[in-house]
Structures are given as C-alpha cells and as structure tokens.
PDB file of C-alpha atoms in Angstrom:
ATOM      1  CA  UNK A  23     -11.223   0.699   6.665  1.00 46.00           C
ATOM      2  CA  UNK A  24     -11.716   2.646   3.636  1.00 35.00           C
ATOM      3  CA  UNK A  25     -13.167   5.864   5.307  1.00 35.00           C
ATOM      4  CA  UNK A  26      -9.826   7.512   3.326  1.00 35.00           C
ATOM      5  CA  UNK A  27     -12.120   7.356  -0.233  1.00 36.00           C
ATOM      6  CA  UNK A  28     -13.154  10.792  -1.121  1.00 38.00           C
ATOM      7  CA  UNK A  29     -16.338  11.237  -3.221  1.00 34.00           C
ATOM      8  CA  UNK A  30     -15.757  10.348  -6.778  1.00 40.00           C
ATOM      9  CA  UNK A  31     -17.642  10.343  -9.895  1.00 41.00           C
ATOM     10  CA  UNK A  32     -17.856   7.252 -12.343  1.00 44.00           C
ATOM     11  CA  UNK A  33     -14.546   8.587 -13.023  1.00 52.00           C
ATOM     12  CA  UNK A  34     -12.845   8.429  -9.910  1.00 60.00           C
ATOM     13  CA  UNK A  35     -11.206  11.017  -8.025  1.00 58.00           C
ATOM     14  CA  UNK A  36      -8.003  12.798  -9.607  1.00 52.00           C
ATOM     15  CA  UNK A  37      -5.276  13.539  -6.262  1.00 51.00           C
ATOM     16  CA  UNK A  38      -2.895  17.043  -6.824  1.00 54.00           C
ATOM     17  CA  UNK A  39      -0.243  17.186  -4.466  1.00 66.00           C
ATOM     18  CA  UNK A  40      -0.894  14.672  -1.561  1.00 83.00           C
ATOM     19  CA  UNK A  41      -0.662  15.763   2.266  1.00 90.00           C
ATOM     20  CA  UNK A  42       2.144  14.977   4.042  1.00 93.00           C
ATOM     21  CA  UNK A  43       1.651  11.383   6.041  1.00 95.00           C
ATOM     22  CA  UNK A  44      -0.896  10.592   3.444  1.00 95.00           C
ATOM     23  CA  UNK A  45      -0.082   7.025   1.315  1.00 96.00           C
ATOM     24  CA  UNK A  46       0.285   8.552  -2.070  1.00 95.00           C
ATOM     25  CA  UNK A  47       1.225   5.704  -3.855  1.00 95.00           C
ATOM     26  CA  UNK A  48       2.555   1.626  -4.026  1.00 97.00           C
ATOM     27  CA  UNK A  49       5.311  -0.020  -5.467  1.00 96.00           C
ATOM     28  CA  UNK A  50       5.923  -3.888  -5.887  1.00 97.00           C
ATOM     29  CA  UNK A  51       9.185  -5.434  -6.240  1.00 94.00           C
ATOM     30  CA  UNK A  52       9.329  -8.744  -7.913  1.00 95.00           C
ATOM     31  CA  UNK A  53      11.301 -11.548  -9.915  1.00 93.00           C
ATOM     32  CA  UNK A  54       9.123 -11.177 -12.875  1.00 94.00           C
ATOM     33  CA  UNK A  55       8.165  -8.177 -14.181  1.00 95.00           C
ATOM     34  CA  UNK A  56       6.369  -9.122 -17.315  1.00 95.00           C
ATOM     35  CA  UNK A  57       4.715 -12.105 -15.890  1.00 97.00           C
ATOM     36  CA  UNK A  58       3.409 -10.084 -13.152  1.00 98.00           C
ATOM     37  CA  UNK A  59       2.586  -7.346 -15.476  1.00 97.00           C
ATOM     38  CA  UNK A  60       0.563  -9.467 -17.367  1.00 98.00           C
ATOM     39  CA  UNK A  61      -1.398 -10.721 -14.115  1.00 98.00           C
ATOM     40  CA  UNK A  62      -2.257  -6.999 -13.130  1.00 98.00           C
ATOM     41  CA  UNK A  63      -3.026  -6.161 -16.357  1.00 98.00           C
ATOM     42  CA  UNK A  64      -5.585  -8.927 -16.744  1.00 98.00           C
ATOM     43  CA  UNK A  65      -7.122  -8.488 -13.146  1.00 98.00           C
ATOM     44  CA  UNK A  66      -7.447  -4.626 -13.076  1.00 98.00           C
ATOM     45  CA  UNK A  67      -6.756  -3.290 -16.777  1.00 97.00           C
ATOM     46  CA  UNK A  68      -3.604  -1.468 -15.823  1.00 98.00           C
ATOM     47  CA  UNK A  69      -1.399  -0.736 -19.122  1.00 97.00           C
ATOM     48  CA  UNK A  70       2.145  -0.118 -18.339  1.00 96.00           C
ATOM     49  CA  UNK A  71       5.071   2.469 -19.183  1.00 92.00           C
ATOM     50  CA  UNK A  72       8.986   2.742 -18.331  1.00 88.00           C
ATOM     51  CA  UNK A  73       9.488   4.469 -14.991  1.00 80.00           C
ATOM     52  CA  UNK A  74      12.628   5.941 -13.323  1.00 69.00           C
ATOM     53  CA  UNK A  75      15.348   3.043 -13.680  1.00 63.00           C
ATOM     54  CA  UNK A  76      17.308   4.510 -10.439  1.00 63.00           C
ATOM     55  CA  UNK A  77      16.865   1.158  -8.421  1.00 60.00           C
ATOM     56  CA  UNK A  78      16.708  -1.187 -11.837  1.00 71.00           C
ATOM     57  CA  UNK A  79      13.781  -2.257 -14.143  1.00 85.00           C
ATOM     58  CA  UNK A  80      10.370  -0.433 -13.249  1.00 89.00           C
ATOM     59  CA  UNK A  81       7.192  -0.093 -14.969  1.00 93.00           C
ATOM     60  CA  UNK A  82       4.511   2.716 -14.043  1.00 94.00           C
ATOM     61  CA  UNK A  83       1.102   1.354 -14.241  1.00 96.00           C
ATOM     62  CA  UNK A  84      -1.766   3.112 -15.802  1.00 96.00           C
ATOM     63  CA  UNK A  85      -5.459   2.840 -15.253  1.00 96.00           C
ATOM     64  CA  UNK A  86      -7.589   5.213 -18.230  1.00 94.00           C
ATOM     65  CA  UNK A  87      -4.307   6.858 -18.653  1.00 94.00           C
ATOM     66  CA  UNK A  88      -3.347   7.561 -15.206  1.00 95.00           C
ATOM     67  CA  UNK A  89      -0.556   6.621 -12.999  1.00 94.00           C
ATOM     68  CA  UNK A  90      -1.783   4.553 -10.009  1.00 96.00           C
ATOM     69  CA  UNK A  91       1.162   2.068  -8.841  1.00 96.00           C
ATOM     70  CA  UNK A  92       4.557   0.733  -9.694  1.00 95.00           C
ATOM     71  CA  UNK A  93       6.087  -2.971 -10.320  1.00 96.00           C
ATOM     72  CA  UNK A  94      10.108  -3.394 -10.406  1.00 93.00           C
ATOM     73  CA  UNK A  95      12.520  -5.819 -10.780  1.00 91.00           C
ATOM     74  CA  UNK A  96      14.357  -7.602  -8.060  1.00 88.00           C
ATOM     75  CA  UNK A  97      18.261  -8.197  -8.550  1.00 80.00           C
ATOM     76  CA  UNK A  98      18.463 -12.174  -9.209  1.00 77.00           C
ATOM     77  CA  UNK A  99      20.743 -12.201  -6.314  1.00 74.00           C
ATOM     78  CA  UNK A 100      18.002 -10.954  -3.845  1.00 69.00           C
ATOM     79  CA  UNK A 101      15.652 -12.989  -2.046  1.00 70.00           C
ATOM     80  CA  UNK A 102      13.672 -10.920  -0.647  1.00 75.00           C
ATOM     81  CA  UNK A 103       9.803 -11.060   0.424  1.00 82.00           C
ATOM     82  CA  UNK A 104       7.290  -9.881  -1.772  1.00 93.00           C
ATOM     83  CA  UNK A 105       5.191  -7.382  -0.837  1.00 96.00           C
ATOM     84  CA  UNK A 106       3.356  -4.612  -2.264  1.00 98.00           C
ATOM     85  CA  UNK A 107       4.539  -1.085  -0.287  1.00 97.00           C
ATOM     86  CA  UNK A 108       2.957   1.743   0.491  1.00 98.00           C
ATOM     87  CA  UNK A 109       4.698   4.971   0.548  1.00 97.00           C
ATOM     88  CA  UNK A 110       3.407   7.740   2.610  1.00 97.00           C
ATOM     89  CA  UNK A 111       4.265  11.379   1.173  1.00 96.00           C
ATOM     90  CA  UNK A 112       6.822  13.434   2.968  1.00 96.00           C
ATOM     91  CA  UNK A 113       7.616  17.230   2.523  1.00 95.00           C
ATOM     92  CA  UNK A 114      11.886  16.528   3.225  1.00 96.00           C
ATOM     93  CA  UNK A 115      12.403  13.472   2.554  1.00 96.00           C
ATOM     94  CA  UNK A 116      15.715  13.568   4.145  1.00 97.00           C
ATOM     95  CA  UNK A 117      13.876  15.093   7.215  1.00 97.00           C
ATOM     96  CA  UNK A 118      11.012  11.935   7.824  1.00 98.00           C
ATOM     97  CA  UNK A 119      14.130   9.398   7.240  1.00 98.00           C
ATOM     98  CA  UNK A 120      15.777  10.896   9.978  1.00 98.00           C
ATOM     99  CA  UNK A 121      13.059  10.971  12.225  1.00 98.00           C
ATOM    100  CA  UNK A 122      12.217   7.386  11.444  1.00 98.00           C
ATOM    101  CA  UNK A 123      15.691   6.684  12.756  1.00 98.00           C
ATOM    102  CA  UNK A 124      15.574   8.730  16.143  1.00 97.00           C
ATOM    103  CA  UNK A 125      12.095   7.408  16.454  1.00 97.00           C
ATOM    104  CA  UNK A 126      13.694   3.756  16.193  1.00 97.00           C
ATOM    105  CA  UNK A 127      12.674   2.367  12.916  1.00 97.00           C
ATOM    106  CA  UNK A 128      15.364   1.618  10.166  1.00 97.00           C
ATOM    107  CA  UNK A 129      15.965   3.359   6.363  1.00 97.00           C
ATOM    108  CA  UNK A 130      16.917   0.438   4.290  1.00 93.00           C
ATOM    109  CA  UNK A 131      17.289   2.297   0.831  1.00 91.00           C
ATOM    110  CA  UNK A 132      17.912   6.045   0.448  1.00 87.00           C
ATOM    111  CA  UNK A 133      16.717   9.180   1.033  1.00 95.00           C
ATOM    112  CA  UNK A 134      17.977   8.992  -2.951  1.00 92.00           C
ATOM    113  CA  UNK A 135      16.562  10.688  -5.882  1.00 89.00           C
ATOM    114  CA  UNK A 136      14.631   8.860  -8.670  1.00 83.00           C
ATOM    115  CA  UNK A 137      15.625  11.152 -11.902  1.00 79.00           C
ATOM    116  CA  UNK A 138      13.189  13.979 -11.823  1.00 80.00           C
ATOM    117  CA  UNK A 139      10.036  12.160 -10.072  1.00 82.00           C
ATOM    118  CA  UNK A 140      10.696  12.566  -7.096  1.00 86.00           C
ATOM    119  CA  UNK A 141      13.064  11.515  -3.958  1.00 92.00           C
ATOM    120  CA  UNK A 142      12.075   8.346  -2.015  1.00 93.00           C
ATOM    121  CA  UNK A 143      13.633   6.327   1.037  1.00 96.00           C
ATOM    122  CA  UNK A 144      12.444   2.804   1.803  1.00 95.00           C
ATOM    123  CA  UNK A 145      12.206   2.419   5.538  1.00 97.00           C
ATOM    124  CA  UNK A 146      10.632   0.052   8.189  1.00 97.00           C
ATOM    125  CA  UNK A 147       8.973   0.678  11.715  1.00 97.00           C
ATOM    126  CA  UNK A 148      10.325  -1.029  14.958  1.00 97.00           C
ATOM    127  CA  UNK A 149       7.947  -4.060  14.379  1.00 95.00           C
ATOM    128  CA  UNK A 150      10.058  -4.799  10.748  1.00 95.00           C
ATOM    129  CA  UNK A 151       7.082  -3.576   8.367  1.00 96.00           C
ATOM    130  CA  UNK A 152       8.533  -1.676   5.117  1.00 96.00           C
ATOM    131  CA  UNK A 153       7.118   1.524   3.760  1.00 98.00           C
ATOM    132  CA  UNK A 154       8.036   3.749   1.757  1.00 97.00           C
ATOM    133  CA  UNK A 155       8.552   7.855   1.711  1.00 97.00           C
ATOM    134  CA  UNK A 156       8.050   9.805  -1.035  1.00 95.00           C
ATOM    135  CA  UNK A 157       9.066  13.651  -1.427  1.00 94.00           C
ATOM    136  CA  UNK A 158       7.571  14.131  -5.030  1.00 85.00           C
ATOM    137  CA  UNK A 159       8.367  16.468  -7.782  1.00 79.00           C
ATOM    138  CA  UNK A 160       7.244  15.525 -11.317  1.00 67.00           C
ATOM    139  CA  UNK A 161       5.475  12.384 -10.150  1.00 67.00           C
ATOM    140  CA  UNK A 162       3.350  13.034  -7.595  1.00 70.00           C
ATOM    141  CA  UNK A 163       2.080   9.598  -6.788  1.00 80.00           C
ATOM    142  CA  UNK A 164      -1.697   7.894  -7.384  1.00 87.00           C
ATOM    143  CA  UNK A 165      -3.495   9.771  -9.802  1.00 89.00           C
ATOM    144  CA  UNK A 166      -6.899   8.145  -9.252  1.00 88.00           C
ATOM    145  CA  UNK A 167      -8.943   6.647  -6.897  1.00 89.00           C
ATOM    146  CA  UNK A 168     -11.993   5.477  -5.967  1.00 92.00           C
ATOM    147  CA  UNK A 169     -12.766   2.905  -8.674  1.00 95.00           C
ATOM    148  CA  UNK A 170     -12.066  -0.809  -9.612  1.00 97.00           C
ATOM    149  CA  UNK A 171      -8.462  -0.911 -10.325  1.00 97.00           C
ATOM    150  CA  UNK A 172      -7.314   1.962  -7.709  1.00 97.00           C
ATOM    151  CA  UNK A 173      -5.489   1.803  -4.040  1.00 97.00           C
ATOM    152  CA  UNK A 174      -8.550   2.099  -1.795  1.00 96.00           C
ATOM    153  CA  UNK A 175      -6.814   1.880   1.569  1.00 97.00           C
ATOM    154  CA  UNK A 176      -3.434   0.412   3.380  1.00 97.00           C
ATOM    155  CA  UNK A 177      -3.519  -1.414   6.739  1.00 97.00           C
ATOM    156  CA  UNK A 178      -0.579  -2.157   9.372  1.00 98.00           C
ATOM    157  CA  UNK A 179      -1.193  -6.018  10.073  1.00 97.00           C
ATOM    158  CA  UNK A 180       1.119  -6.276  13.718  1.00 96.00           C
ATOM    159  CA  UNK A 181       0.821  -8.139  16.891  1.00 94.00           C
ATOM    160  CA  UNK A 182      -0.773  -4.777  18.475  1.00 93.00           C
ATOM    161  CA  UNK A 183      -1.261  -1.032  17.673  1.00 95.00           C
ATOM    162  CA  UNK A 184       0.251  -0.053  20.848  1.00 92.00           C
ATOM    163  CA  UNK A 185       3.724  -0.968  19.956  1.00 85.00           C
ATOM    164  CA  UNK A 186       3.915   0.872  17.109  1.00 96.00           C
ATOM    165  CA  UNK A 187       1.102   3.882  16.900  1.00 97.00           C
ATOM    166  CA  UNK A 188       3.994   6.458  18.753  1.00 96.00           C
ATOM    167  CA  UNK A 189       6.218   5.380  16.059  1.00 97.00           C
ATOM    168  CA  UNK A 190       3.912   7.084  13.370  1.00 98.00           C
ATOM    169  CA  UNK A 191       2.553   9.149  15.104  1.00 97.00           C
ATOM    170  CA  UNK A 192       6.394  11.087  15.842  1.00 97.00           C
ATOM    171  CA  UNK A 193       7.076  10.516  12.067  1.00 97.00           C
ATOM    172  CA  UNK A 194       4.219  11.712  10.502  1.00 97.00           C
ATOM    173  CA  UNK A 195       1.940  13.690  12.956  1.00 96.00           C
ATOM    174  CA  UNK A 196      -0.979  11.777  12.695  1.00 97.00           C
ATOM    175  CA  UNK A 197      -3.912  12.098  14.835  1.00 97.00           C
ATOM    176  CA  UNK A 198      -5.157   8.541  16.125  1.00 96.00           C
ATOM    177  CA  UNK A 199      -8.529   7.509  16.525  1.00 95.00           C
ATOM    178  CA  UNK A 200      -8.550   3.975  18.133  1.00 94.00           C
ATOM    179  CA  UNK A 201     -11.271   1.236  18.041  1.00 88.00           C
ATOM    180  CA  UNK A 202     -13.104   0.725  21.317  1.00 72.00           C
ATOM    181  CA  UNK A 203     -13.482  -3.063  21.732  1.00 79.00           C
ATOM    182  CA  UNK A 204     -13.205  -5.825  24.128  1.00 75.00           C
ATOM    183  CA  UNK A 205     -11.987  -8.108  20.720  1.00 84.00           C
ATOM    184  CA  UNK A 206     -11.300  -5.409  18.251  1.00 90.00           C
ATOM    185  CA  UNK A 207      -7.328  -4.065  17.880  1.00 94.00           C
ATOM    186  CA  UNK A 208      -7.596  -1.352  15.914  1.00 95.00           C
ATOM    187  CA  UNK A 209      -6.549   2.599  15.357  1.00 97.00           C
ATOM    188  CA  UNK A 210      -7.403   4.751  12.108  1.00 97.00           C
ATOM    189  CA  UNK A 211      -4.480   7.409  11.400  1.00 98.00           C
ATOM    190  CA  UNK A 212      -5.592  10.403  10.221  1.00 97.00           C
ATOM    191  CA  UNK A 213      -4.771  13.289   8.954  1.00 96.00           C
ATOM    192  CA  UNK A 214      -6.217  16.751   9.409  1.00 93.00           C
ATOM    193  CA  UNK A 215      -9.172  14.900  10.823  1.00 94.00           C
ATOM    194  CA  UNK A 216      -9.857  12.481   7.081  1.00 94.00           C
ATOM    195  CA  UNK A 217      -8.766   8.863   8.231  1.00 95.00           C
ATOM    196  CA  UNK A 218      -5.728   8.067   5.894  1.00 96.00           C
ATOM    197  CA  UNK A 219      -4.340   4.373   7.088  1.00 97.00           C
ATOM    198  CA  UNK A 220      -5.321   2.026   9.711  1.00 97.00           C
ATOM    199  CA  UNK A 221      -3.104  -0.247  12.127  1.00 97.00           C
ATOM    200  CA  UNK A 222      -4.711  -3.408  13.132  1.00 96.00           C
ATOM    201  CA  UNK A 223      -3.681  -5.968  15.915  1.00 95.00           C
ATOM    202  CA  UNK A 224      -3.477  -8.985  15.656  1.00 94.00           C
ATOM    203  CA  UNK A 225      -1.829 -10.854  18.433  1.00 92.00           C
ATOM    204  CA  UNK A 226      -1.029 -14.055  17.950  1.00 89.00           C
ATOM    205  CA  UNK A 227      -2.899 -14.553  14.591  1.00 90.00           C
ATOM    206  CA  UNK A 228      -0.116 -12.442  12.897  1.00 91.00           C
ATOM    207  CA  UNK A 229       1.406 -15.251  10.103  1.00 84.00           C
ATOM    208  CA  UNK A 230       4.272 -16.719  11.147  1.00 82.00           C
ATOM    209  CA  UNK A 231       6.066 -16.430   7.972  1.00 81.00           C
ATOM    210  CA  UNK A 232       5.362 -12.803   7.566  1.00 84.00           C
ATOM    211  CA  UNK A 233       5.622 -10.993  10.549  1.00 92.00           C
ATOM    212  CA  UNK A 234       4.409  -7.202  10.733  1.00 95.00           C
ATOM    213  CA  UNK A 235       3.731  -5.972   7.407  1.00 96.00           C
ATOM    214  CA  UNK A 236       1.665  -3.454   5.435  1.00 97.00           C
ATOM    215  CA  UNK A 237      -1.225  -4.664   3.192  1.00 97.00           C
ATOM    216  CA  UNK A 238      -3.159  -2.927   0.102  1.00 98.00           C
ATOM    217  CA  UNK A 239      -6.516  -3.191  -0.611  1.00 98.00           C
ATOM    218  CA  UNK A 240      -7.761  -2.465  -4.291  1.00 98.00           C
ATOM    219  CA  UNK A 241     -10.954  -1.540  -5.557  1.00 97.00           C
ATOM    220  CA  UNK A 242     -13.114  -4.134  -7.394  1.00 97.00           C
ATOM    221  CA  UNK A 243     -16.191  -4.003  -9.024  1.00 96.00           C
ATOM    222  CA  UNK A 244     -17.060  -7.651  -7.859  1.00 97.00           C
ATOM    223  CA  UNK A 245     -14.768  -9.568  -5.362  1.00 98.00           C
ATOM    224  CA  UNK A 246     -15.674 -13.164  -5.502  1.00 97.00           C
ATOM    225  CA  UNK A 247     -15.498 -13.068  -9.656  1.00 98.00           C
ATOM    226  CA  UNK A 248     -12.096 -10.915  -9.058  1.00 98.00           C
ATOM    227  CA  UNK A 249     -11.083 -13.800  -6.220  1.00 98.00           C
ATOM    228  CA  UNK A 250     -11.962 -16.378  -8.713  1.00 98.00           C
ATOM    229  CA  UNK A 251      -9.870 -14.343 -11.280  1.00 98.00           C
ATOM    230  CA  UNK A 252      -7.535 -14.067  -9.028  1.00 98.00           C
ATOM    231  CA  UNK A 253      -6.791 -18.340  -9.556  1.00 98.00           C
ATOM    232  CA  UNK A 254      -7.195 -18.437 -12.994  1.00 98.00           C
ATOM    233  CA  UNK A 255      -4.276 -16.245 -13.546  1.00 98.00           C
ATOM    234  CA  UNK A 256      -2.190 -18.107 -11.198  1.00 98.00           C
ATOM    235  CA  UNK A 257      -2.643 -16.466  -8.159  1.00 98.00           C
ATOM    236  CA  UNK A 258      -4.537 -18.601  -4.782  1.00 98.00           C
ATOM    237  CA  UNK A 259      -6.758 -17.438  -2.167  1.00 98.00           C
ATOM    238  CA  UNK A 260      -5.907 -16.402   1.061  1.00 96.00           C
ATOM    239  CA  UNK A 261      -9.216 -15.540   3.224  1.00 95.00           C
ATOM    240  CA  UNK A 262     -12.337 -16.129   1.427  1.00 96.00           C
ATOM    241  CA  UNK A 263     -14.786 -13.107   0.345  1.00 95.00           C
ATOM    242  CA  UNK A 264     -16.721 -12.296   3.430  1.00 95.00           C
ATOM    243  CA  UNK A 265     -18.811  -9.182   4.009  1.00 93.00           C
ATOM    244  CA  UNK A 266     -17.050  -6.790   6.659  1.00 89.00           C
ATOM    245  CA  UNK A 267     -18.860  -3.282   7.537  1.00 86.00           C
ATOM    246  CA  UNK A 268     -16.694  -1.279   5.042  1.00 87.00           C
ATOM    247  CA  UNK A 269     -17.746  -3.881   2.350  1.00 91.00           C
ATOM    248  CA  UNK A 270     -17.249  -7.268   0.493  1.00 96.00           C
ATOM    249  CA  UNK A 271     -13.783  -8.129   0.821  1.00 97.00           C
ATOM    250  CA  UNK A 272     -11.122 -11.364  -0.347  1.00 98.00           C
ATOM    251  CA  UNK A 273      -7.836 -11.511   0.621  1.00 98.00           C
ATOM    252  CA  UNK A 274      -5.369 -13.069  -2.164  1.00 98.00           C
ATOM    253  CA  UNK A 275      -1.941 -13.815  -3.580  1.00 98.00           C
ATOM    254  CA  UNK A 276      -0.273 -13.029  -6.940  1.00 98.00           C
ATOM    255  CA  UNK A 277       1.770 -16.077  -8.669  1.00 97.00           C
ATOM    256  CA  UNK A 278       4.999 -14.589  -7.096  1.00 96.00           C
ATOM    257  CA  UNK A 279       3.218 -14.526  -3.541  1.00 96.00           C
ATOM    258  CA  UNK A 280       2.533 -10.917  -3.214  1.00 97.00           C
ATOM    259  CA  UNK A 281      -0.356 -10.954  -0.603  1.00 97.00           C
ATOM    260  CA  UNK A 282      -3.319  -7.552  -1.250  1.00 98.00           C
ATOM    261  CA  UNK A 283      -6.788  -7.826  -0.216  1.00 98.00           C
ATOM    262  CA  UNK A 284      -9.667  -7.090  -2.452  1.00 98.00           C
ATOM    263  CA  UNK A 285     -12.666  -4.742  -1.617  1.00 97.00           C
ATOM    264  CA  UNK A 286     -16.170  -3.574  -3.216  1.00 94.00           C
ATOM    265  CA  UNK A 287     -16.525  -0.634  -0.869  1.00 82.00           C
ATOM    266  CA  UNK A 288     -19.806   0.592   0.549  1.00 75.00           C
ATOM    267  CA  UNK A 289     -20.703   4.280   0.232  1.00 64.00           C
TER     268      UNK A 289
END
C-alpha cells in the first residue's frame, strides 16, 4: 500500500515536478471551510493560506511551510458527497481529459485554468469514482511527504480491479502489477517501475452509500491516539486500528463525513 514513499529524512521528502500519472496532490470540497480547517489543523498541524479562487473559496494547507493539500467551499446549493480527491499529474491537461472520455470515463469540471497554478479537470472513471488532473505551472502539487501530516498513498475502493485497471491504464500508461490471491483483489499502478496508487476490489463489501470511490491515507505518528483524536474533534470511526503488512492503520470520518484512512507506515 504505501510502497509509493520514497526515503525521507526526519524532514520528509521535498517532490519537484511530479511524473505524469503520479497523484501529486488532494483537494477536499466541503460546506465548512473554517470548521473543517480547524479539524485538520488540530489533527495534523496544517496552517492554511488563500489559494486560487477559480472554483470559489479555497485554502492551501501547509505543513512546516509547505503546501501539501487543499480544502474548498461547496456552493450552498450543492449537495454533493464529500470526499477527499486525488489528482494525478498530467503533461496536457486537455490531452488526459480527452482520453478519459474516449476511454469511457466522464470530465465533470474543466480542463480550466486555476490563475497561474496550474490547469486542472475533475473527472471520474466508468465505475463513478472522481479524480482529479492536474497540468501544473506555479503550483506543482504536494511539497512533502513521508511524515505525519503528509499524503502517504491513494487507493481505488471498487467492486473489482478488472473493470476498471484498462481504464487507467489507457489514460495514464501505467504498468500494473496485480496481487496473486485466492481472497485478495488487488493491483499496484506504477509508474516507471515505483508503485504510485493501488486499486482494490471489493465485491460486494463496497458501501452501499458510496459506491466506487478513491480514498487517502495520511501519515501519523500514532494511529489509535490520532483515531481517538479523530472523535474528540468531531469526527467517528470507521474501521478500527488494526495492523496490516504496510503498517498500523484506522479508517475515519471528518465532522462533514469526509472518509481517509490513517497509517503509521513500516519502513
């Protein structure tokens, strides 16, 4: 799961320009921007700063004075789900949108610029899970990682890989490395040969009221004190901390329902 952590000192790793098909950075889009500032500042010392206001309110978030994700607002009209998003770079951004379409996924928002950071497109695969594309320019996405507080990897949560693998596969090139198991649904994407993402299926255990759907997983120092953290800022468990061979790791919700997992990663 999070074979995609290079090296890093007790500072983390610093990321130049990301690879294209690698997840480069994630955005959440919510109701409540200060509340759920305040809940991500509290549970991973993120401080925050005014982003590019193209699609309304937004808020970079900073971790030792470097960018690693992004929280906007939702238009009070929209009820959409909340979800944090990954957003995999692109060279054209223009280009990968079109190729999601031909490949039989759907662009939702964009290709459209945002100021001088960049130019995105928020798409989804033919299963219905949203991601995002990112062609950067001044921002170039997740500055750090590899330390509490950071992305550490993103996982496709479907009903099976097979369904959807091509689909990535066409749009970003990656190389697939599935999971031999009797029990076990799973296929790491990589990229020249470094595992970037993973898809996981699920079958029947996929949650009802969420269908397919991309989920985060951030570094922690401790994840049953940052589960129990987790509650006290108004957030609720969703699987309990259990050990997995990657690491210790808790899935939970923010107060707004935003479901990312929690990991202490092994070496």
């Amino acid at each position: 799961m999070t074979e995609a952590r290079e090296s890093a000192g007790p500072n983390g790793t610093t990321h130049a320009r990301h690879a294209p098909g690698t997840p480069c950075w994630v955005s959440l889009m919510v109701h409540d921007t200060a509340a759920t500032q305040d809940f991500y500042g509290a549970l991973f010392g993120w401080e925050f700063q005014p982003g590019p206001a193209r699609l309304g309110p937004y808020a970079r978030a900073f971790l030792d004075g470097r960018e690693v994700a992004g929280i906007g607002q939702l238009p009070p009209d929209r009820n959409l789900p909340i979800a944090w998003t990954p957003y995999f770079a692109a060279t054209d951004a223009d280009h990968t949108a079109e190729t999601v379409r031909l490949s039989g996924g759907t662009v939702g928002v964009g290709p459209l610029d945002a100021a001088d950071a960049g130019r995105l497109a928020i798409a989804s695969d033919p299963s219905g899970a949203v991601f995002g594309i990112w062609q950067t320019a001044a921002h170039l996405g997740t500055e750090i990682t590899g330390v509490p507080g950071t992305p550490a990897w993103n996982e496709l949560v479907t009903r099976d890989t097979e369904s959807v693998v091509k689909f990535y596969k066409g749009v970003f090139g990656y190389e697939l490395e599935p999971t031999v198991s009797a029990d076990f649904d799973y296929v790491t994407l990589h990229i020249e040969g470094r595992p970037v993402a993973g898809v996981h299926g699920v079958g029947n255990a996929l949650p009802r009221d969420r269908g397919p759907h991309w989920l985060t997983y951030f570094e922690t120092a401790e994840v049953d004190e940052a589960a129990r953290l987790v509650a006290r800022l108004g957030g609720r468990l969703v699987r309990a901390a259990h050990d997995s061979p990657h690491g210790r790791v808790a899935t939970v919700a923010d107060p707004e329902g935003a479901v990312f997992s929690l990991i202490h990663a092994v070496s």
